[in-house]
Tab-separated table of C-alpha atoms in Angstrom:
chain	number	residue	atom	x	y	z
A	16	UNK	CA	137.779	59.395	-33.175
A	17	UNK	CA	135.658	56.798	-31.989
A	18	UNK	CA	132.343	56.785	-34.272
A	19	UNK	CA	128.814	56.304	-32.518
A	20	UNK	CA	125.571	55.198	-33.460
A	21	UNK	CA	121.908	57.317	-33.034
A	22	UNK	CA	122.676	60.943	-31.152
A	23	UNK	CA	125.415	60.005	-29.194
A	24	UNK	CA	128.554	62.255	-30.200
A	25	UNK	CA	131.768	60.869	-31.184
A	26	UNK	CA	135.008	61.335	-28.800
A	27	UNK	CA	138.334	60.424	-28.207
A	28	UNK	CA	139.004	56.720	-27.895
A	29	UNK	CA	142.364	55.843	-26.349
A	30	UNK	CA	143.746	52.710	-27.163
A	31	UNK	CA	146.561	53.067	-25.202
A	32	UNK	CA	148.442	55.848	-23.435
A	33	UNK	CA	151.611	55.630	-25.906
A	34	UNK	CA	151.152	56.055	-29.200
A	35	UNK	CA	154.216	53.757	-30.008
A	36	UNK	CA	152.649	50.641	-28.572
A	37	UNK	CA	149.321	51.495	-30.547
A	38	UNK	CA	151.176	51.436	-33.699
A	39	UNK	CA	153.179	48.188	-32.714
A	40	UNK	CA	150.219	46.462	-31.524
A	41	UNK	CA	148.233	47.318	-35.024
A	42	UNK	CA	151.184	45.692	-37.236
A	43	UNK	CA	151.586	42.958	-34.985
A	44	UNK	CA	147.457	42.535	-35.255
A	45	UNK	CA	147.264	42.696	-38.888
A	46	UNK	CA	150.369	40.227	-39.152
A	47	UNK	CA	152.622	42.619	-40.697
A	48	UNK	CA	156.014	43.082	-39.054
A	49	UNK	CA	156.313	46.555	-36.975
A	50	UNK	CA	160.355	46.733	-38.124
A	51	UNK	CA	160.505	48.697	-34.777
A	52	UNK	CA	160.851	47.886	-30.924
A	53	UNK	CA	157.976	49.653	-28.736
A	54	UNK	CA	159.697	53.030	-27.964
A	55	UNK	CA	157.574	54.776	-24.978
A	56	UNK	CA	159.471	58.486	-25.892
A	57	UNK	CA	158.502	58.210	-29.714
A	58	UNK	CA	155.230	60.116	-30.814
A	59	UNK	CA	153.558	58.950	-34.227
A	60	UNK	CA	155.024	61.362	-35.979
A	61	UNK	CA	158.774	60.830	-35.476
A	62	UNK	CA	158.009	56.892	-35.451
A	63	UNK	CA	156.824	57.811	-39.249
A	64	UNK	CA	160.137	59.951	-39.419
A	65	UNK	CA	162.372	57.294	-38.438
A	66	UNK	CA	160.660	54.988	-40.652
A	67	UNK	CA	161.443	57.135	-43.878
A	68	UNK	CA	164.807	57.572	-42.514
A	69	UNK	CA	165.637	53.523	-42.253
A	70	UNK	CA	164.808	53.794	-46.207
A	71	UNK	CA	166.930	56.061	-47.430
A	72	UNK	CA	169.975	54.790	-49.130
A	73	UNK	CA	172.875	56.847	-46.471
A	74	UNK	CA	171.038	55.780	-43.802
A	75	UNK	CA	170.780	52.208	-44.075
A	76	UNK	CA	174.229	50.943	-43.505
A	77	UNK	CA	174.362	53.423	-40.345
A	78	UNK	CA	175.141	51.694	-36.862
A	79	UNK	CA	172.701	52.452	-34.010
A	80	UNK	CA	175.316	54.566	-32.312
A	81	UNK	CA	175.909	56.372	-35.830
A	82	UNK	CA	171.676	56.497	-36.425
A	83	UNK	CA	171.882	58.216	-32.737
A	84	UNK	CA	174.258	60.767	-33.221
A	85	UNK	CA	172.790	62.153	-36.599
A	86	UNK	CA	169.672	62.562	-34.476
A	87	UNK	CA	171.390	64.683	-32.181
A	88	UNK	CA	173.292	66.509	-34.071
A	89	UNK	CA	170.588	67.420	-36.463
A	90	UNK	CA	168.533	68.954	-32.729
A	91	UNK	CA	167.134	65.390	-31.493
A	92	UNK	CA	164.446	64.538	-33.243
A	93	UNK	CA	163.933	62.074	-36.047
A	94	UNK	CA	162.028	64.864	-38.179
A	95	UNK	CA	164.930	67.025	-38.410
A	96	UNK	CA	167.622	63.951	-39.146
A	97	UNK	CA	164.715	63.032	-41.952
A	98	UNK	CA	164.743	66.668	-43.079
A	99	UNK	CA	168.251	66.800	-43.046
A	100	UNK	CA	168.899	63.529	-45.135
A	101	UNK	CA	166.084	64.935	-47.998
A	102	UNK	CA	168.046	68.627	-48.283
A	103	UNK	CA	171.140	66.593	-49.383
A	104	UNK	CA	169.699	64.251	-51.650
A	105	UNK	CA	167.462	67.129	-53.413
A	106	UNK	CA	170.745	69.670	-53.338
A	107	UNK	CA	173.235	67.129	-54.592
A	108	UNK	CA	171.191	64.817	-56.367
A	109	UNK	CA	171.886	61.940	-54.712
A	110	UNK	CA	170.715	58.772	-56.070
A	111	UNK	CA	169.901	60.486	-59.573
A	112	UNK	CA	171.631	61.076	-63.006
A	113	UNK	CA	174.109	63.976	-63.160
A	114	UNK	CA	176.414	65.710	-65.708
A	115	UNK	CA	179.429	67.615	-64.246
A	116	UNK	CA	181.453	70.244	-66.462
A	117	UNK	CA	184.575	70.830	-65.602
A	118	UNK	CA	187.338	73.364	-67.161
A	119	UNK	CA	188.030	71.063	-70.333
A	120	UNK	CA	186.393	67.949	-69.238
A	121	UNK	CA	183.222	66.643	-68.772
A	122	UNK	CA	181.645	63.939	-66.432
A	123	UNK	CA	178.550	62.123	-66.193
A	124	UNK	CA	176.813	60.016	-63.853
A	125	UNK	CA	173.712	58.154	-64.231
A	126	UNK	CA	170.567	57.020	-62.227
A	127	UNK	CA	172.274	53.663	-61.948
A	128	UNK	CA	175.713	54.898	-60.648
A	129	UNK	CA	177.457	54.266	-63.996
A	130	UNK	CA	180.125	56.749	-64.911
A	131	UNK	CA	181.182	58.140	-68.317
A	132	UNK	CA	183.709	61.018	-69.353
A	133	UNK	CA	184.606	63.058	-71.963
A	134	UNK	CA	186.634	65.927	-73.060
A	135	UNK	CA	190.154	67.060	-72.759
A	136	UNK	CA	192.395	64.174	-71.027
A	137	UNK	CA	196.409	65.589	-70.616
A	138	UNK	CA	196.236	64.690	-67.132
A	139	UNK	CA	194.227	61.295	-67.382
A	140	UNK	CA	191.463	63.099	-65.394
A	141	UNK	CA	188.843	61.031	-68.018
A	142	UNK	CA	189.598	57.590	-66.036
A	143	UNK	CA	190.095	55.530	-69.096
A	144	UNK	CA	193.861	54.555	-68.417
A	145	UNK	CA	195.132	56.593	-71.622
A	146	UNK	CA	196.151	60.435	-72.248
A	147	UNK	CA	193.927	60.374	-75.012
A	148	UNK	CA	190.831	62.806	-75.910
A	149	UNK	CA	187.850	61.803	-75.793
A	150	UNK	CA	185.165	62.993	-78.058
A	151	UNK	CA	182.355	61.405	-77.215
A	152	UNK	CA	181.314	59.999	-73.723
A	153	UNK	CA	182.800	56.911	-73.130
A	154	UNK	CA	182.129	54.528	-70.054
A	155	UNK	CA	185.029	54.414	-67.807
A	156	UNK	CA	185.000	50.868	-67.173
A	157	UNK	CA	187.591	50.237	-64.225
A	158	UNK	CA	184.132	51.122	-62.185
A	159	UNK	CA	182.531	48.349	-62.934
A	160	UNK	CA	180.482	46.899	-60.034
A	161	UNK	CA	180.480	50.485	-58.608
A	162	UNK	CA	177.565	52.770	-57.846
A	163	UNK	CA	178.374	56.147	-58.242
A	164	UNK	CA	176.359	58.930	-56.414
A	165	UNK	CA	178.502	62.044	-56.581
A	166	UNK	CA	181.379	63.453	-59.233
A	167	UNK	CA	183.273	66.372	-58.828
A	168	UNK	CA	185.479	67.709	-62.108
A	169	UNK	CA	188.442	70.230	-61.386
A	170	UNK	CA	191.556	71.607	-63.570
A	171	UNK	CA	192.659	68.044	-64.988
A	172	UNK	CA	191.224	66.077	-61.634
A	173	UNK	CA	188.145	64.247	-61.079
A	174	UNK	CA	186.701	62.894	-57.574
A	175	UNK	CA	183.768	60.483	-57.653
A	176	UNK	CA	181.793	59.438	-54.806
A	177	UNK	CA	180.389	55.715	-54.625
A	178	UNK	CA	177.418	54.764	-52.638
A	179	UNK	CA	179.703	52.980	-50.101
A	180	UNK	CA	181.098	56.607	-49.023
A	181	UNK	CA	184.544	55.546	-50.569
A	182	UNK	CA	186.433	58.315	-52.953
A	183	UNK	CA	187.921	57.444	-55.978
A	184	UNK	CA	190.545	60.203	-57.857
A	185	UNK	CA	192.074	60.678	-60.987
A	186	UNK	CA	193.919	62.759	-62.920
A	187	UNK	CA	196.750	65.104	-61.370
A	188	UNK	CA	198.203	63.499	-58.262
A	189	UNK	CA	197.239	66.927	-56.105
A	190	UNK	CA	194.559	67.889	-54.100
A	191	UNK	CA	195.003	71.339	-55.957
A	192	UNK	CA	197.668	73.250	-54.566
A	193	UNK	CA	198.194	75.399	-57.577
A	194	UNK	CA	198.858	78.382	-55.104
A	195	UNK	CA	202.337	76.545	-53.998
A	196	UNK	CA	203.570	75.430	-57.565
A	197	UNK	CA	203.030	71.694	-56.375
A	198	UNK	CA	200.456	70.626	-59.133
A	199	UNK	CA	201.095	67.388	-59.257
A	200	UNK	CA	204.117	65.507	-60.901
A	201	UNK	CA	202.508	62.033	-60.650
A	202	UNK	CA	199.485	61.375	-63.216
A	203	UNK	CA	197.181	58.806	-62.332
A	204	UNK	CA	194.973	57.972	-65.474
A	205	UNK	CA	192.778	55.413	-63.763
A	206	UNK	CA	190.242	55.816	-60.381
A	207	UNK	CA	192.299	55.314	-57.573
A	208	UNK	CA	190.699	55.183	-53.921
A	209	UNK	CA	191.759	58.147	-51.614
A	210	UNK	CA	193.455	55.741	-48.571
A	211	UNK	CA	193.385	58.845	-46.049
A	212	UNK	CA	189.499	58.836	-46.465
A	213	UNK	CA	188.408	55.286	-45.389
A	214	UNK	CA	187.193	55.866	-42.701
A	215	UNK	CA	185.041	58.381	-43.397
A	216	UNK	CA	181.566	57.747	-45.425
A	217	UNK	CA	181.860	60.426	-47.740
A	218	UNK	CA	178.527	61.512	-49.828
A	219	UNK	CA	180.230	64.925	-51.427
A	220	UNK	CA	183.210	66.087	-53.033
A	221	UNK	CA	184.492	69.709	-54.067
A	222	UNK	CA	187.133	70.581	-55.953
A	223	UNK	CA	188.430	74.238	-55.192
A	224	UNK	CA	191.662	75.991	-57.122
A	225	UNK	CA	193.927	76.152	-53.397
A	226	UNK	CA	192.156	72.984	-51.825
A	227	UNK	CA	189.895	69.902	-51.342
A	228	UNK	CA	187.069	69.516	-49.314
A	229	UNK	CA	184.560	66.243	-48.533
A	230	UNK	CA	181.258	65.853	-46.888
A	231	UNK	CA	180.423	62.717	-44.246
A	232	UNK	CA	177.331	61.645	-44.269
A	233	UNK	CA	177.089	62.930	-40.821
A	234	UNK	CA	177.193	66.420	-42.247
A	235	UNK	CA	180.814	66.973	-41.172
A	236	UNK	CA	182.995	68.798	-43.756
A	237	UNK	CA	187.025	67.913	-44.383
A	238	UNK	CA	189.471	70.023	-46.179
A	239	UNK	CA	193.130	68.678	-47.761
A	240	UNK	CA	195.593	71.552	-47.671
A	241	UNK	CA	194.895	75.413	-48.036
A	242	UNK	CA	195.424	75.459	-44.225
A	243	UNK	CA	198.547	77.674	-44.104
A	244	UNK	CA	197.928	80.798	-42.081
A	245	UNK	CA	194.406	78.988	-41.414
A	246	UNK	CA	193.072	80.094	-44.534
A	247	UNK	CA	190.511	77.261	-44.391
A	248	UNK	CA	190.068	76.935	-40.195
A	249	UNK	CA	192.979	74.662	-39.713
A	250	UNK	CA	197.194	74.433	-39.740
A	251	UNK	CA	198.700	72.514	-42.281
A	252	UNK	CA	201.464	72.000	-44.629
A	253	UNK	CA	200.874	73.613	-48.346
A	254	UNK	CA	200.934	69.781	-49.067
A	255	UNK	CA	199.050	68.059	-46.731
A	256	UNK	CA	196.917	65.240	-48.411
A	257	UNK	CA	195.600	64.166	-45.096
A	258	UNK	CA	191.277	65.236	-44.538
A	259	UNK	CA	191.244	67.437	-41.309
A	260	UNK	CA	187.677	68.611	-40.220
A	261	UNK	CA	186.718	72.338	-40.989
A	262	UNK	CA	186.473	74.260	-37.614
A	263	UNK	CA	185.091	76.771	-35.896
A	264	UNK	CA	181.204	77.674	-36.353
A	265	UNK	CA	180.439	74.300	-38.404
A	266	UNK	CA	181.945	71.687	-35.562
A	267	UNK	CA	178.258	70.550	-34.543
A	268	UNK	CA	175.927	72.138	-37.175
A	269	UNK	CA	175.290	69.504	-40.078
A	270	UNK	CA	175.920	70.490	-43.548
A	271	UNK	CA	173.944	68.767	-45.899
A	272	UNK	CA	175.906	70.593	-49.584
A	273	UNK	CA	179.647	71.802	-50.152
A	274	UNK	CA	180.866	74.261	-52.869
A	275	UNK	CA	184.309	75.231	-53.576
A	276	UNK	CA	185.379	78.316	-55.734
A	277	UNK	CA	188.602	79.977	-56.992
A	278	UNK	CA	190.162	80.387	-53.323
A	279	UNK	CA	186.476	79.814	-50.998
A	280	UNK	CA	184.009	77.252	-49.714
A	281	UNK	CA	180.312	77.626	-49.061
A	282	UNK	CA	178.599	75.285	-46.167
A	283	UNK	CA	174.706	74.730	-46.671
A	284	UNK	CA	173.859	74.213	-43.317
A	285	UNK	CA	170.090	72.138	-41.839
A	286	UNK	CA	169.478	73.149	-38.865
A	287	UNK	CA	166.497	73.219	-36.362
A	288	UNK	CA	165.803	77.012	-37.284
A	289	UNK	CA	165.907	76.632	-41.179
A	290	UNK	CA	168.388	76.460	-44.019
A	291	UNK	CA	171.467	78.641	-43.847
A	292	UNK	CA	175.093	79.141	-45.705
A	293	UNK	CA	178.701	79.464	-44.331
A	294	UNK	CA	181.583	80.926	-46.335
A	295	UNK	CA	185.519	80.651	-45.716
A	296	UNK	CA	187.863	81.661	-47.743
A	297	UNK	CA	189.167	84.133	-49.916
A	298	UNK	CA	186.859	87.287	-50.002
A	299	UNK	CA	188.000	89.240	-52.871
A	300	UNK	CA	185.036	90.400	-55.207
A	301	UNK	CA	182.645	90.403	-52.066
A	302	UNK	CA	182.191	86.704	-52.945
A	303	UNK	CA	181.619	85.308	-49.608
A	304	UNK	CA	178.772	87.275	-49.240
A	305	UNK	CA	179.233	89.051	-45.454
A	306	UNK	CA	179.080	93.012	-47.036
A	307	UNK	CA	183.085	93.276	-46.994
A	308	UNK	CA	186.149	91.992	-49.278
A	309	UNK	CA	187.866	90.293	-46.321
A	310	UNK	CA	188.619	86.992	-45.790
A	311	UNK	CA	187.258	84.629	-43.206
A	312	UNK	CA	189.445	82.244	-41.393
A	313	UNK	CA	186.611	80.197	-40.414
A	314	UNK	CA	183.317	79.816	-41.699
A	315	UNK	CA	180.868	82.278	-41.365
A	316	UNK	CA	177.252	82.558	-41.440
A	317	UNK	CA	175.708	84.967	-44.150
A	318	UNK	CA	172.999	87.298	-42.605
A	319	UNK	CA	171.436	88.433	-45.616
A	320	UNK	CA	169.267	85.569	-46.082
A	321	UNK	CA	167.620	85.863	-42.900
A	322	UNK	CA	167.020	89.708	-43.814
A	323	UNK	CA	165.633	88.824	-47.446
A	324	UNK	CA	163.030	86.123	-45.510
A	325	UNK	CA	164.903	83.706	-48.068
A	326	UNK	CA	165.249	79.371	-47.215
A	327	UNK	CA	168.708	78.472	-48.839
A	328	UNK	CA	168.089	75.075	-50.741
A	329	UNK	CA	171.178	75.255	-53.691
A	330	UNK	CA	174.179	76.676	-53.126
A	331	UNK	CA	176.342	76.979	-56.230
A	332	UNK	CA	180.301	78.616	-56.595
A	333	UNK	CA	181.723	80.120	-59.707
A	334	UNK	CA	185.330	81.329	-60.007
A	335	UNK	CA	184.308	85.061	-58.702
A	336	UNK	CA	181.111	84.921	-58.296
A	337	UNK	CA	178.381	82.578	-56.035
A	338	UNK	CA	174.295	81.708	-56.130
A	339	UNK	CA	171.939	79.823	-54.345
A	340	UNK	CA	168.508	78.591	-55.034
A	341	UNK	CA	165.744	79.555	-52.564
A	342	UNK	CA	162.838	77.116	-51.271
A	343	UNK	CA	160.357	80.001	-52.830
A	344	UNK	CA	161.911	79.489	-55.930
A	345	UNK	CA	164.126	83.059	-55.799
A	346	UNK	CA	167.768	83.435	-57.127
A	347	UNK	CA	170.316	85.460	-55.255
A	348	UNK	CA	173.959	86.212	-56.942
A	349	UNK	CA	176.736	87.854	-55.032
A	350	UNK	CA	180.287	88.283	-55.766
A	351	UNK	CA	182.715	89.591	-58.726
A	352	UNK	CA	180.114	91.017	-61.444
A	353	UNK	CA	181.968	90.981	-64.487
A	354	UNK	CA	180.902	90.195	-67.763
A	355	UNK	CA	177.266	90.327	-66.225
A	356	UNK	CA	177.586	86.890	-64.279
A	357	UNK	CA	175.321	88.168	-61.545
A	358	UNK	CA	172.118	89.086	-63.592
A	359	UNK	CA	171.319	92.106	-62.205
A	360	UNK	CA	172.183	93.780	-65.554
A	361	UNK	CA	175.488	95.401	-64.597
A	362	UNK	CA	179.023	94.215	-64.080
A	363	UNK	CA	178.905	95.641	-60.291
A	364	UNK	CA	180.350	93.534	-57.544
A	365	UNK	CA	178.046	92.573	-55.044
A	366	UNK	CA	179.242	91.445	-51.546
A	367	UNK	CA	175.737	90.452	-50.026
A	368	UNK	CA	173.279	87.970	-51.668
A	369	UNK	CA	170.849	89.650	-53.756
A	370	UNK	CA	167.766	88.649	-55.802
A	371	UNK	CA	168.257	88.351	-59.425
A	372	UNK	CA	164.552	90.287	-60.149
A	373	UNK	CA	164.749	89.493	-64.079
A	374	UNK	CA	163.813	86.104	-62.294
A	375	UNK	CA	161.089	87.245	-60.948
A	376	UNK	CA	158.379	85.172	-62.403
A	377	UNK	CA	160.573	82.503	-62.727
A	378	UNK	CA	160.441	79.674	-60.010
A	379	UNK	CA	163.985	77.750	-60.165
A	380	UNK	CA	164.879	74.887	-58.650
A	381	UNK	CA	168.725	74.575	-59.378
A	382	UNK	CA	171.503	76.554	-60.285
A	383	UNK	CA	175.181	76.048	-61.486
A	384	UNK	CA	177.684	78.769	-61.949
A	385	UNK	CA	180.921	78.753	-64.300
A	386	UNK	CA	183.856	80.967	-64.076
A	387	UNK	CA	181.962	83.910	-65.280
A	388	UNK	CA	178.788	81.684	-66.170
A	389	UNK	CA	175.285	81.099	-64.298
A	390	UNK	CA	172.564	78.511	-65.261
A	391	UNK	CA	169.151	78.606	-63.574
A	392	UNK	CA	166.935	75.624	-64.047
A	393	UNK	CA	163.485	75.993	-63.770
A	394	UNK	CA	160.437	73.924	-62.679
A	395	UNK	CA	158.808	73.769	-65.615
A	396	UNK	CA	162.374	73.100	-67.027
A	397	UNK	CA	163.432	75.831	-68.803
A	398	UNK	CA	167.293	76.863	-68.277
A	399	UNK	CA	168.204	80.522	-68.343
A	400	UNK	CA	171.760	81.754	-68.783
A	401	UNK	CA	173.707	85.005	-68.151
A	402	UNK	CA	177.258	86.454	-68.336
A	403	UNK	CA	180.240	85.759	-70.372
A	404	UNK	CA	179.366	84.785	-73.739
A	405	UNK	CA	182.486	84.029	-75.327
A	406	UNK	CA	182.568	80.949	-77.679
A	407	UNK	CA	178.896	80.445	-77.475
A	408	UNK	CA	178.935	79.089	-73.861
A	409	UNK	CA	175.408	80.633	-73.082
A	410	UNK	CA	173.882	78.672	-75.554
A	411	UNK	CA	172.332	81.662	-77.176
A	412	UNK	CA	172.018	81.339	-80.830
A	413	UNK	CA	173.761	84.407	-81.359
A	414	UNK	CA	176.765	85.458	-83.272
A	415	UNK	CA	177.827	88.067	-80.755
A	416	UNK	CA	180.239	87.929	-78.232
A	417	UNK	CA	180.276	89.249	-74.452
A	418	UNK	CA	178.056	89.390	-71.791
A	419	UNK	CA	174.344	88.897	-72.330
């Protein structure tokens, strides 16, 4: 707005009739590089999008032709890829500390990619070369010179996830095929690199009972195994330790957070028309969350949060039992109820998502789920915790044992 002097009023002043060569002209003017070439289809806006985009840490390294089809895949515009990239680093908390339990081992990563482990180690899972325990967290130090961004802790196997997008395992020599009897006869007690994922640039890991599954940084989602009978949206061997891309619904929608349960996988998808979740899997317990016990061949989106008026941002997987994280702040819980894991002060199954309303006044902004365990995190940082009890697990200073 072009600002006059005495009564004249002030109106539009067009420098030019693109915005893009405005902006380039300005930086060029003030000396200041533009870090852009004059782009006659790019508004203000989504130059200011791609901008934040070239500074985030998965983008970076991206070819043009890789930068390009992100853009598209996310619905064409530089706003959505930039919306896209934020959901997964606020969802998996990329490029921040993290501490990973896993069934008798711990992990935990910090803001500076450095890994440490502790807990049981009969497998090797801890990293540290031995078959010893570990009782306090100790560095694994084969890692050295290695960011970390992402670790993923299973039944005596851990995945980690370096900023490079390479995989490194440890632990049983499976990708978790305890439904076959094939658990693994080879134990590999330091990180090893996953060969059959190089050429992928891998930002998640999950680590289900029956199966494996990856993220790209494209959004694309790979499984190892569980394919027999399609169980997972694709035909393999009981053994296959080879990624093959999840099918179906997800082929072109970009998935920005992975979570694998007992026997299932949830998919939180970014798309143009909001935040969504896929399930696949094993539906026993109502835990996929689509109003039935069946299972779904290939992945399939959950209604209910478009009936609740609810914005998926966490998605978390328990043995039996699922929740997710709303942008509003609400919880939802579906699945097997036992033991009170749901928090809707029963042990009902539920097979659609529901809001936990004894959260009510509670605005969370993550969530993490054990086998018969949730954890809500708040913004103010309180944690809350409901359902089994056993062993003190709740953290409740209580001498009592059950649900709570």
């Amino acid at each position: 707005v072009r600002h006059c002097f005495g009564d004249s009023s002030p109106g539009e002043f067009p420098l030019a009739a693109n915005p893009s060569i405005v902006l380039h002209a300005t930086c060029s003017f003030f000396r200041r590089p533009a870090n852009f070439t004059p782009d006659y289809e790019l508004s203000i806006s989504e130059l200011a999008a791609l901008d934040i985009c070239q500074k985030r840490a998965i983008f970076k390294p991206m070819t043009d032709e890789e930068c390009q089809n992100l853009k598209r895949k996310c619905g064409g515009s530089w706003k959505l890829a930039l919306r896209f990239l934020l959901a997964g680093e606020a969802c998996c908390r990329r490029e921040k500390s993290q501490a990973i339990a896993g069934p008798a081992h711990s992990i935990a990563v910090t803001s500076t990619g450095v890994v440490y482990s502790f807990g049981s180690n009969t497998s090797g899972q801890l990293g540290h070369g031995t078959m010893e325990e570990e009782w306090r967290p100790q560095q694994i130090r084969s890692l050295r010179g290695i960011r970390i961004i992402q670790a993923a802790a299973g039944a005596g196997r851990t995945m980690l996830v370096s900023d490079a997008g390479r995989v490194y395992a440890f632990g049983k020599d499976s990708f978790g095929e305890a439904e076959f009897g094939v658990q693994g006869t080879k134990l590999v007690a330091t990180p090893q690199l996953i060969e059959s994922l190089r050429d992928i640039f891998v930002v998640q890991t999950a680590i289900g009972n029956f199966f494996t599954a990856v993220l790209s940084r494209e959004g694309r989602v790979y499984t190892f195994s569980w394919g027999k009978d399609r169980k997972l949206g694709h035909q393999t061997e009981p053994n296959d330790v080879e990624p093959q891309p999840l099918l179906g619904a997800l082929e072109d929608v970009p998935i920005v957070q992975i979570a694998a349960g007992y026997c299932y996988l949830l998919c939180l998808a970014c798309q143009p028309s909001g935040m969504s979740v896929y399930s696949v899997g094993c539906g026993l317990g109502g835990k996929l969350g689509h109003g039935s016990r069946m299972d779904e061949k290939h992945p399939r989106l959950i209604e209910q949060f478009r009936l609740l008026n609810l914005q998926p941002m966490v998605v978390a997987t328990g043995a039996w039992h699922a929740a997710v994280v709303a942008r509003d702040g609400r919880v939802c819980t579906w699945g097997w109820g036992r033991y009170g894991c749901l928090g809707h002060g029963n042990e009902e199954c539920e097979s659609v998502p529901k809001v936990v309303e004894a959260l009510s006044k509670v605005k969370a902004v993550h969530v993490a789920t054990g086998d018969y365990t949730t954890f809500v995190l708040s913004e103010d940082g309180d944690v809350y915790s409901f359902g089994c009890g056993e062993s003190a697990s709740l953290g409740h200073n209580t001498a009592a044992e059950g649900q709570v």
